[in-house]
Amino acid sequence: MRRDGAGQRWESIEPDSIRKHDHDQLRTGTAPLEQTFERSGEKPFTVRLTFLSSRPMLARVLANTFWLVHQDHLRKLSVITCAHCLRLFIRFLDYRRKGQPDIASASQLCADVLKEMAVWLIVERRFKRKTAAHTLSICCWFLRHAKRLYPKEFDLAFFTPAHLFPNA
C-alpha cells in the first residue's frame, strides 16, 4: 500500500534549484537523442538514443531520465550498458507490438510487460538466465528512476517485478 505523497519527492524541490542545474528544460521539453560525454581524463564518447524516436511520448521520459541519471561522472561502460539495455527494452516493445497493443507512453507500462520481457529475453533472444536477469534488472532500475523523475507520467500502480530469475 502506498503512503500519501509517495513518489512526489521531486515536486518538493524548489524551481530555482532545478533551473540552476538546467533540469527545468529537460522536465518540460524534449531532450536530445544524441549527446557527447566528456569526462576528465577520458576520451569523449557519444551516446545515441535515436532508437527511441519511434515512440515520442515514451522517448521524452526515457531520454530525459537517461541524461539526468548519467550527467554525473559515471564510467563510460556504465553509460553504454544502460543505453544497450534501453535499446533491448525498445526492441522488446517492437516485438510485442506485433501481437498486442503498442505501448506508446509511460502510463501504459506495467509489471506484466516487464515479466513478458523476461520471457522474451530467454526465449526469443536466447540469453542465459544470468544475462537476462542482469539486463532486466538494469531496465527495472532505469524505469524506477524514470518514475521518480516523472511520477505523473506513470500509472500510480506501476512497480518493477523482483525475483523473476531465482538463483541467477
Tab-separated table of C-alpha atoms in Angstrom:
chain	number	residue	atom	x	y	z
A	1	MET	CA	0.000	0.000	0.000
A	2	ARG	CA	1.364	3.418	-0.954
A	3	ARG	CA	1.703	6.202	1.552
A	4	ASP	CA	0.336	9.637	0.820
A	5	GLY	CA	2.884	11.638	-1.115
A	6	ALA	CA	4.918	8.626	-2.228
A	7	GLY	CA	6.695	9.377	-5.488
A	8	GLN	CA	6.155	13.121	-5.094
A	9	ARG	CA	9.606	13.987	-3.749
A	10	TRP	CA	10.725	15.725	-6.950
A	11	GLU	CA	7.805	18.144	-6.770
A	12	SER	CA	9.081	19.474	-3.439
A	13	ILE	CA	12.331	20.722	-4.994
A	14	GLU	CA	12.474	24.472	-5.481
A	15	PRO	CA	12.055	25.510	-9.143
A	16	ASP	CA	15.061	27.859	-8.826
A	17	SER	CA	17.245	24.932	-7.837
A	18	ILE	CA	16.063	22.953	-10.849
A	19	ARG	CA	16.675	25.900	-13.196
A	20	LYS	CA	20.116	26.357	-11.672
A	21	HIS	CA	21.067	22.873	-12.793
A	22	ASP	CA	19.229	23.268	-16.123
A	23	HIS	CA	16.861	20.426	-15.274
A	24	ASP	CA	13.779	22.537	-15.927
A	25	GLN	CA	14.293	22.342	-19.691
A	26	LEU	CA	14.646	18.570	-19.516
A	27	ARG	CA	11.487	18.171	-17.445
A	28	THR	CA	9.274	20.139	-19.824
A	29	GLY	CA	10.871	19.805	-23.223
A	30	THR	CA	12.316	17.029	-25.237
A	31	ALA	CA	15.874	16.027	-24.555
A	32	PRO	CA	18.234	15.445	-27.457
A	33	LEU	CA	18.528	11.846	-28.582
A	34	GLU	CA	22.284	12.157	-29.004
A	35	GLN	CA	24.815	13.584	-26.597
A	36	THR	CA	28.585	13.611	-26.207
A	37	PHE	CA	30.050	12.865	-22.791
A	38	GLU	CA	33.362	14.458	-21.872
A	39	ARG	CA	34.857	13.037	-18.704
A	40	SER	CA	38.079	14.362	-17.263
A	41	GLY	CA	40.984	12.131	-18.212
A	42	GLU	CA	38.955	10.188	-20.801
A	43	LYS	CA	38.377	10.410	-24.496
A	44	PRO	CA	34.925	11.937	-25.294
A	45	PHE	CA	32.260	9.481	-26.419
A	46	THR	CA	28.816	9.876	-27.943
A	47	VAL	CA	25.663	8.084	-26.881
A	48	ARG	CA	22.796	7.878	-29.370
A	49	LEU	CA	19.259	7.181	-28.233
A	50	THR	CA	17.740	7.630	-31.691
A	51	PHE	CA	16.058	4.232	-31.389
A	52	LEU	CA	13.588	5.936	-29.009
A	53	SER	CA	12.184	8.138	-31.785
A	54	SER	CA	9.531	5.576	-32.787
A	55	ARG	CA	7.640	6.328	-29.544
A	56	PRO	CA	7.795	10.121	-28.966
A	57	MET	CA	5.839	10.257	-25.684
A	58	LEU	CA	7.856	7.444	-24.147
A	59	ALA	CA	11.068	8.824	-25.671
A	60	ARG	CA	10.676	12.140	-23.843
A	61	VAL	CA	10.500	10.429	-20.453
A	62	LEU	CA	13.215	7.839	-21.126
A	63	ALA	CA	15.698	10.189	-22.845
A	64	ASN	CA	15.307	12.915	-20.223
A	65	THR	CA	15.779	10.350	-17.470
A	66	PHE	CA	18.828	8.893	-19.203
A	67	TRP	CA	20.586	12.253	-19.446
A	68	LEU	CA	19.666	13.251	-15.877
A	69	VAL	CA	20.821	9.953	-14.403
A	70	HIS	CA	24.051	9.849	-16.373
A	71	GLN	CA	25.050	13.505	-16.219
A	72	ASP	CA	27.225	12.790	-13.201
A	73	HIS	CA	30.618	11.266	-13.660
A	74	LEU	CA	29.794	7.625	-14.238
A	75	ARG	CA	32.088	5.282	-16.099
A	76	LYS	CA	31.780	5.027	-19.862
A	77	LEU	CA	30.951	1.324	-19.599
A	78	SER	CA	28.030	2.024	-17.230
A	79	VAL	CA	26.507	4.588	-19.596
A	80	ILE	CA	26.883	2.344	-22.639
A	81	THR	CA	25.489	-0.686	-20.782
A	82	CYS	CA	22.411	1.251	-19.698
A	83	ALA	CA	21.890	2.524	-23.266
A	84	HIS	CA	22.187	-1.041	-24.581
A	85	CYS	CA	19.605	-2.336	-22.087
A	86	LEU	CA	17.301	0.521	-23.031
A	87	ARG	CA	17.709	-0.464	-26.697
A	88	LEU	CA	16.753	-4.052	-25.808
A	89	PHE	CA	13.690	-2.742	-23.973
A	90	ILE	CA	12.580	-0.825	-27.081
A	91	ARG	CA	13.238	-3.891	-29.263
A	92	PHE	CA	11.055	-5.911	-26.918
A	93	LEU	CA	8.276	-3.324	-27.225
A	94	ASP	CA	8.605	-3.527	-31.029
A	95	TYR	CA	8.363	-7.323	-30.856
A	96	ARG	CA	5.389	-7.127	-28.504
A	97	ARG	CA	3.589	-4.697	-30.840
A	98	LYS	CA	3.205	-7.472	-33.432
A	99	GLY	CA	0.605	-9.329	-31.387
A	100	GLN	CA	-0.576	-6.915	-28.699
A	101	PRO	CA	-1.463	-3.232	-28.377
A	102	ASP	CA	1.542	-0.932	-28.627
A	103	ILE	CA	2.937	0.831	-25.588
A	104	ALA	CA	3.360	4.457	-26.601
A	105	SER	CA	3.615	6.185	-23.219
A	106	ALA	CA	4.979	5.524	-19.757
A	107	SER	CA	1.458	5.345	-18.292
A	108	GLN	CA	0.860	2.129	-20.262
A	109	LEU	CA	3.816	0.318	-18.683
A	110	CYS	CA	3.104	-2.272	-16.008
A	111	ALA	CA	4.871	-5.093	-14.209
A	112	ASP	CA	3.321	-7.653	-16.558
A	113	VAL	CA	5.110	-6.052	-19.508
A	114	LEU	CA	8.432	-6.440	-17.698
A	115	LYS	CA	7.597	-10.062	-16.899
A	116	GLU	CA	6.907	-10.606	-20.598
A	117	MET	CA	10.283	-9.055	-21.332
A	118	ALA	CA	11.957	-11.570	-19.015
A	119	VAL	CA	10.445	-14.427	-21.023
A	120	TRP	CA	11.341	-12.699	-24.322
A	121	LEU	CA	14.993	-12.332	-23.287
A	122	ILE	CA	15.309	-16.067	-22.692
A	123	VAL	CA	13.042	-17.483	-25.410
A	124	GLU	CA	13.452	-15.070	-28.326
A	125	ARG	CA	16.852	-13.515	-27.639
A	126	ARG	CA	18.252	-16.761	-26.218
A	127	PHE	CA	20.017	-15.074	-23.304
A	128	LYS	CA	21.384	-17.163	-20.477
A	129	ARG	CA	19.440	-16.764	-17.231
A	130	LYS	CA	22.182	-14.722	-15.587
A	131	THR	CA	22.490	-12.342	-18.555
A	132	ALA	CA	18.701	-11.980	-18.810
A	133	ALA	CA	18.479	-11.277	-15.070
A	134	HIS	CA	21.174	-8.611	-15.308
A	135	THR	CA	19.597	-6.964	-18.364
A	136	LEU	CA	16.154	-6.922	-16.793
A	137	SER	CA	17.496	-5.561	-13.507
A	138	ILE	CA	19.112	-2.638	-15.334
A	139	CYS	CA	15.839	-1.932	-17.174
A	140	CYS	CA	13.911	-2.047	-13.896
A	141	TRP	CA	16.474	0.191	-12.175
A	142	PHE	CA	16.188	2.682	-15.009
A	143	LEU	CA	12.375	2.650	-15.008
A	144	ARG	CA	12.325	3.225	-11.238
A	145	HIS	CA	14.495	6.304	-11.796
A	146	ALA	CA	12.153	7.456	-14.558
A	147	LYS	CA	9.157	7.063	-12.251
A	148	ARG	CA	10.899	9.102	-9.547
A	149	LEU	CA	11.654	11.888	-12.012
A	150	TYR	CA	8.263	11.783	-13.783
A	151	PRO	CA	5.687	10.480	-11.290
A	152	LYS	CA	2.769	11.992	-13.235
A	153	GLU	CA	3.751	10.166	-16.429
A	154	PHE	CA	3.498	6.704	-14.861
A	155	ASP	CA	0.478	4.845	-13.567
A	156	LEU	CA	0.266	5.046	-9.776
A	157	ALA	CA	0.203	1.240	-9.559
A	158	PHE	CA	3.385	0.819	-11.633
A	159	PHE	CA	6.129	-1.209	-9.982
A	160	THR	CA	9.013	-3.289	-11.200
A	161	PRO	CA	8.901	-7.021	-10.512
A	162	ALA	CA	11.506	-8.648	-8.325
A	163	HIS	CA	12.973	-12.151	-8.203
A	164	LEU	CA	11.992	-13.211	-11.705
A	165	PHE	CA	15.191	-15.221	-12.020
A	166	PRO	CA	15.780	-17.054	-8.736
A	167	ASN	CA	19.346	-18.234	-8.180
A	168	ALA	CA	20.641	-16.348	-11.202
